[in-house]
XYZ file of C-alpha atoms in Angstrom:
414
model
C -83.138 41.034 -65.542
C -85.752 41.832 -68.169
C -85.745 41.044 -71.879
C -82.552 41.022 -73.864
C -81.864 44.137 -75.949
C -83.021 43.759 -79.528
C -80.239 43.454 -82.081
C -79.613 46.621 -84.037
C -79.962 46.745 -87.798
C -76.856 46.435 -89.880
C -75.115 49.749 -90.415
C -71.711 51.228 -91.092
C -68.673 49.338 -89.808
C -67.913 50.287 -86.194
C -64.985 52.541 -85.403
C -61.880 50.835 -83.926
C -62.677 51.889 -80.347
C -66.256 50.726 -80.611
C -65.163 47.522 -82.307
C -62.869 46.785 -79.375
C -65.723 47.313 -76.916
C -67.950 45.024 -78.958
C -65.225 42.376 -78.923
C -64.951 42.640 -75.135
C -68.727 42.309 -74.786
C -68.809 39.274 -77.060
C -65.963 37.682 -75.102
C -67.796 38.291 -71.825
C -70.985 36.873 -73.331
C -69.095 33.778 -74.404
C -67.772 33.348 -70.856
C -71.286 33.572 -69.453
C -72.692 31.213 -72.102
C -70.071 28.586 -71.404
C -70.834 28.814 -67.678
C -74.518 28.148 -68.356
C -75.812 31.615 -67.501
C -76.390 33.274 -70.868
C -76.332 36.580 -72.729
C -79.302 38.135 -70.891
C -77.391 37.711 -67.628
C -74.538 39.762 -69.040
C -76.792 42.809 -69.511
C -78.519 42.373 -66.158
C -75.267 42.104 -64.208
C -73.657 44.981 -66.089
C -76.342 47.521 -65.117
C -76.392 49.565 -61.940
C -72.874 48.856 -60.648
C -71.216 51.734 -58.742
C -68.098 52.732 -60.656
C -65.125 55.015 -60.087
C -62.639 56.685 -62.427
C -59.958 56.935 -59.717
C -57.568 54.677 -61.614
C -57.361 57.172 -64.482
C -55.089 59.376 -62.390
C -52.554 56.548 -62.063
C -52.222 55.398 -65.654
C -49.337 57.657 -66.689
C -47.154 56.863 -63.659
C -47.952 53.147 -63.417
C -45.069 50.651 -63.559
C -45.073 48.554 -66.749
C -47.379 45.561 -66.740
C -46.177 42.047 -67.466
C -47.363 39.421 -69.903
C -51.000 40.533 -69.939
C -51.517 39.658 -66.273
C -54.103 41.514 -64.175
C -53.536 43.025 -60.724
C -56.733 43.563 -58.757
C -56.757 45.537 -55.490
C -59.454 44.668 -52.945
C -60.167 47.579 -50.578
C -62.062 47.062 -47.335
C -63.210 50.452 -46.044
C -63.788 50.684 -42.286
C -66.617 53.204 -42.572
C -69.931 53.213 -40.697
C -71.531 55.414 -43.367
C -73.498 54.702 -46.534
C -72.493 55.678 -50.069
C -73.837 59.226 -49.570
C -72.033 59.828 -46.280
C -75.049 59.284 -44.012
C -74.511 57.463 -40.724
C -75.728 53.892 -40.668
C -78.463 53.343 -38.035
C -76.919 53.419 -34.559
C -78.672 50.270 -33.412
C -77.527 48.380 -36.494
C -73.885 49.458 -36.133
C -73.684 48.738 -32.409
C -75.895 45.677 -32.038
C -75.652 43.841 -35.357
C -72.216 44.865 -36.602
C -70.806 45.179 -33.060
C -68.694 48.005 -34.513
C -69.163 50.783 -31.965
C -70.191 54.306 -32.891
C -70.525 55.723 -36.424
C -67.729 58.137 -35.472
C -65.241 55.252 -35.133
C -63.109 54.030 -38.012
C -63.403 57.113 -40.180
C -62.301 56.209 -43.686
C -59.458 53.837 -42.925
C -58.790 51.036 -45.390
C -58.391 48.177 -42.955
C -58.157 45.610 -45.747
C -55.809 45.956 -48.712
C -55.267 42.805 -50.783
C -53.629 42.763 -54.201
C -54.593 39.731 -56.306
C -52.254 38.886 -59.186
C -54.042 36.932 -61.922
C -51.625 35.529 -64.522
C -52.382 35.878 -68.212
C -54.117 32.811 -69.563
C -54.886 31.375 -66.126
C -52.602 29.639 -63.684
C -51.878 30.165 -60.018
C -53.390 33.312 -58.505
C -51.164 35.004 -55.917
C -52.618 37.453 -53.402
C -50.714 39.856 -51.157
C -52.218 41.299 -47.984
C -50.788 44.632 -46.845
C -50.912 45.052 -43.045
C -53.003 48.131 -42.373
C -50.496 49.788 -39.994
C -47.523 49.684 -42.374
C -45.775 53.050 -42.124
C -45.228 54.225 -45.711
C -44.956 57.313 -47.879
C -48.452 58.465 -48.835
C -48.921 59.560 -52.444
C -49.248 63.243 -53.252
C -46.376 64.448 -51.060
C -48.356 63.844 -47.870
C -45.452 62.382 -45.901
C -45.327 59.091 -44.007
C -48.408 57.664 -42.357
C -50.077 54.318 -41.825
C -51.080 53.014 -45.224
C -54.689 52.644 -44.079
C -54.890 56.422 -43.549
C -54.179 57.425 -47.166
C -57.879 57.331 -48.043
C -59.087 59.461 -45.136
C -56.268 62.018 -45.374
C -56.873 62.670 -49.076
C -60.652 62.687 -48.633
C -60.462 65.310 -45.875
C -58.125 67.507 -47.947
C -60.381 67.338 -50.988
C -63.542 68.053 -49.025
C -62.030 71.129 -47.411
C -61.343 72.601 -50.858
C -64.665 71.475 -52.306
C -66.640 72.877 -49.373
C -65.019 76.254 -49.921
C -66.355 76.074 -53.486
C -69.894 75.446 -52.260
C -70.019 71.691 -52.880
C -72.030 69.859 -50.227
C -74.164 66.829 -49.446
C -73.890 63.602 -51.420
C -71.776 65.237 -54.137
C -69.209 66.310 -51.546
C -69.084 62.751 -50.199
C -68.730 61.196 -53.635
C -65.959 63.537 -54.780
C -64.169 63.240 -51.461
C -64.198 59.461 -51.745
C -62.795 59.649 -55.262
C -59.821 61.609 -53.892
C -59.420 58.982 -51.175
C -59.421 56.178 -53.721
C -56.859 57.926 -55.904
C -54.491 58.384 -52.963
C -54.924 54.786 -51.801
C -54.376 53.324 -55.251
C -51.333 55.512 -55.945
C -49.828 54.711 -52.533
C -50.250 50.956 -52.936
C -48.987 51.003 -56.520
C -45.817 52.836 -55.497
C -45.305 50.689 -52.384
C -45.575 47.371 -54.245
C -43.912 48.470 -57.482
C -46.494 46.837 -59.767
C -49.390 48.395 -61.706
C -52.963 48.218 -60.404
C -55.286 47.315 -63.270
C -58.601 47.108 -61.396
C -60.001 47.583 -57.913
C -63.089 46.822 -55.847
C -64.070 48.689 -52.672
C -66.519 47.500 -50.014
C -67.408 48.970 -46.607
C -68.629 47.298 -43.404
C -72.252 47.257 -44.522
C -71.305 45.688 -47.831
C -69.301 42.991 -46.096
C -72.251 42.247 -43.824
C -74.694 42.119 -46.752
C -72.440 39.747 -48.699
C -72.088 37.520 -45.641
C -75.898 37.466 -45.313
C -76.226 36.161 -48.867
C -73.621 33.461 -48.304
C -74.371 32.514 -44.661
C -73.721 30.237 -42.920
C -70.025 30.742 -43.609
C -67.746 27.793 -42.757
C -64.611 28.707 -40.789
C -62.074 26.898 -38.648
C -60.147 28.126 -35.613
C -57.072 26.565 -34.028
C -58.004 27.933 -30.602
C -61.185 29.141 -28.875
C -61.541 32.946 -28.764
C -63.597 35.458 -26.845
C -63.292 39.193 -27.482
C -65.713 41.821 -26.176
C -64.488 44.454 -28.632
C -65.370 42.636 -31.846
C -67.980 40.347 -30.331
C -66.030 37.236 -31.378
C -66.948 34.286 -29.158
C -66.116 30.998 -30.866
C -64.878 27.535 -29.868
C -61.933 25.857 -31.545
C -62.461 23.778 -34.653
C -64.760 23.928 -37.699
C -68.000 25.882 -37.365
C -70.673 27.755 -39.298
C -71.124 31.519 -38.807
C -74.009 33.845 -39.572
C -73.368 37.311 -41.016
C -72.963 39.039 -37.645
C -70.553 36.375 -36.408
C -68.616 36.477 -39.679
C -67.990 40.196 -39.229
C -66.732 39.531 -35.693
C -64.501 36.757 -37.025
C -62.679 39.020 -39.505
C -62.552 42.084 -37.221
C -61.058 40.490 -34.092
C -57.519 41.528 -33.196
C -57.620 41.770 -29.385
C -56.692 38.504 -27.731
C -54.759 37.228 -30.756
C -51.010 36.613 -30.414
C -50.277 38.390 -33.686
C -52.870 41.136 -33.236
C -53.567 42.858 -36.551
C -51.382 40.375 -38.421
C -53.530 37.474 -37.229
C -56.610 39.452 -38.242
C -55.136 39.666 -41.738
C -54.956 35.863 -41.830
C -58.608 35.747 -40.709
C -59.577 37.917 -43.677
C -57.702 35.598 -46.023
C -59.337 32.510 -44.523
C -62.785 34.083 -44.801
C -62.318 34.859 -48.509
C -61.134 31.304 -49.102
C -64.120 29.839 -47.245
C -66.663 32.013 -49.060
C -65.309 31.281 -52.536
C -65.122 27.577 -51.673
C -68.757 27.559 -50.583
C -69.886 29.443 -53.698
C -68.126 26.850 -55.813
C -69.662 23.933 -53.905
C -73.154 25.394 -54.289
C -72.684 25.990 -58.011
C -73.319 29.725 -57.662
C -70.957 30.708 -60.497
C -73.069 28.858 -63.058
C -76.567 29.566 -61.707
C -78.207 32.903 -62.565
C -80.771 32.620 -59.761
C -78.053 32.120 -57.156
C -75.896 34.842 -58.691
C -78.690 37.395 -58.496
C -78.635 37.749 -54.707
C -74.880 38.156 -54.688
C -74.804 40.725 -57.483
C -77.703 42.682 -55.988
C -75.443 43.264 -52.989
C -72.509 44.159 -55.218
C -74.602 46.760 -57.018
C -75.664 48.322 -53.711
C -72.519 48.194 -51.601
C -69.475 47.748 -53.831
C -67.553 50.262 -55.963
C -65.393 49.055 -58.868
C -63.295 50.905 -61.416
C -65.072 52.018 -64.559
C -62.815 50.005 -66.869
C -63.471 46.643 -65.276
C -66.251 44.361 -66.395
C -66.913 42.220 -63.331
C -67.973 39.321 -65.497
C -64.406 39.009 -66.775
C -63.526 37.907 -63.257
C -65.755 34.840 -63.736
C -63.060 33.373 -65.963
C -60.779 33.129 -62.922
C -63.429 31.666 -60.589
C -62.232 28.068 -61.129
C -58.696 29.066 -60.098
C -59.854 31.034 -57.066
C -62.241 28.356 -55.820
C -60.362 25.285 -56.946
C -57.316 25.715 -54.739
C -55.086 27.316 -57.363
C -54.652 30.525 -55.371
C -52.596 31.505 -52.357
C -52.500 34.445 -49.927
C -49.288 35.919 -48.564
C -48.981 38.611 -45.899
C -46.272 41.127 -46.754
C -43.459 41.279 -44.191
C -42.812 43.918 -41.582
C -39.478 44.708 -39.928
C -40.804 45.458 -36.451
C -42.963 47.838 -34.452
C -42.440 51.445 -33.422
C -44.208 54.633 -32.410
C -44.469 57.422 -34.946
C -46.373 60.672 -34.402
C -47.804 59.179 -31.232
C -49.195 56.071 -32.956
C -48.120 52.421 -33.012
C -46.985 51.490 -36.538
C -45.391 48.656 -38.504
C -41.904 49.398 -39.799
C -41.368 48.142 -43.335
C -38.565 47.845 -45.861
C -40.023 49.142 -49.155
C -37.173 47.646 -51.214
C -37.805 44.205 -49.750
C -41.551 44.472 -50.327
C -41.089 45.478 -53.973
C -38.591 42.678 -54.498
C -40.912 40.016 -53.098
C -43.989 41.169 -54.999
C -42.148 41.546 -58.292
C -40.431 38.177 -57.935
C -43.754 36.455 -57.211
C -45.595 38.101 -60.095
C -43.100 37.924 -62.929
C -43.975 35.445 -65.704
C -42.399 32.010 -65.412
C -40.552 32.503 -68.682
C -38.742 35.452 -67.102
C -37.912 33.689 -63.852
C -35.381 31.385 -65.494
C -32.745 34.105 -65.687
C -34.064 36.364 -62.942
C -32.321 36.258 -59.537
C -34.536 35.111 -56.695
C -35.598 37.718 -54.183
C -32.811 36.594 -51.874
C -30.064 37.241 -54.430
C -30.120 41.015 -53.948
C -27.010 43.063 -53.512
C -26.259 44.009 -49.909
C -28.232 46.988 -48.707
C -31.204 46.468 -51.004
C -33.332 45.120 -48.183
C -34.180 41.822 -49.869
C -34.513 38.452 -48.101
C -31.505 36.341 -47.217
C -30.226 34.097 -49.984
C -30.671 31.046 -47.827
C -34.409 31.539 -47.861
C -34.541 31.801 -51.624
C -32.710 28.476 -51.917
C -35.831 26.793 -50.541
C -37.834 27.783 -53.613
C -39.728 25.019 -55.370
C -38.263 23.692 -58.609
C -39.564 24.924 -61.947
C -39.817 28.551 -60.904
C -43.352 28.198 -59.495
C -42.385 29.887 -56.247
C -39.380 32.192 -56.749
C -39.096 33.018 -53.041
C -39.537 31.001 -49.907
C -42.837 31.335 -48.062
C -41.003 32.242 -44.860
C -39.968 35.510 -46.502
C -43.512 36.663 -45.735
C -45.306 37.427 -42.478
C -46.550 34.053 -41.309
C -47.543 31.024 -43.375
C -49.509 31.382 -46.605
C -53.236 30.718 -46.674
C -54.345 28.579 -49.607
C -57.740 29.049 -51.212
C -59.965 26.175 -52.238
C -61.148 25.011 -48.826
C -61.715 26.112 -45.234
C -58.291 26.983 -43.750
C -57.812 26.674 -39.991
C -56.298 29.869 -38.520
C -55.561 31.470 -35.152
């Protein structure tokens, strides 16, 4: 990463804003030092990351945060284009990614996972939002599948920008910013909790990350074979290369739960990858981190207020089994505007997410999610009675869509 910056000579006392930034930098440096990486690594990792200011548009309308906790939204963009809007090579998309044409997928967000990181550490709770949930899209755009918020807003913005003469890479970048703003605002309203940070990755980024980590350990309960995604795996534990890993997380045909089972695949993959990184000591080895962060700098977009090194403080929780994925519930299936969608109860979703993310000190006197008044769309009281003692799980796991997936190992999924 090159030599460390030379220390500046002593000068006037820094202004409050600058002093705060210096404090954050020193804290991050301390984190890196205690993990065995060092101050130079901080500067190397902090340069060249693609950032977005999309969260700025949400700050004023965000629900109040709780107890200093952090909510991080992971966005998986199903796009066959690079950061500048150019098509990825046809042969690569079709043969290596097994993802069809560059015209497929558009700008749908096929993965939306909110990770709630408690203040001061503790159990990390993640919520996967099924991509076909039929919700109100931010900006008065009516009801659509939640995955379509990004593409709808991007197309609207680009139509206006094109009329102003904006074109090329700038048009793509500004269009994507509009897509991010709409996605973030939609998710924030749907879940009823603030989004503090986000990270966005597309198909190419996923593939590149899998290449750095491969082989990726996974486990399947049943053998699968799907010509659409290219998934062709036996039952049981196995090791996947990058191309196979993409097939593993993209398969939905041939699975009993369809898209919902694919959501569990995504959760299992994240658990397996973080577990492997922990086993290999990647979090505390600058040489091993370099390959991973080179990919992040090329393929990932994060918000401009988030220092990715702060996330290293939570790595032990994420990789040590102190984290759990839940898939948010749906109420059934239907056809809307000619498309198959998931029907959802927004009141129930908000209730579950808020109950699972409130600080333990507040849970003592807070009704469980099942104790709602009739008509509020919250789970049945009987389910809430199954909660674990001590307030660690304020709602029963069967209030969600399928069983939870725990991080810290290699979960076996359908």
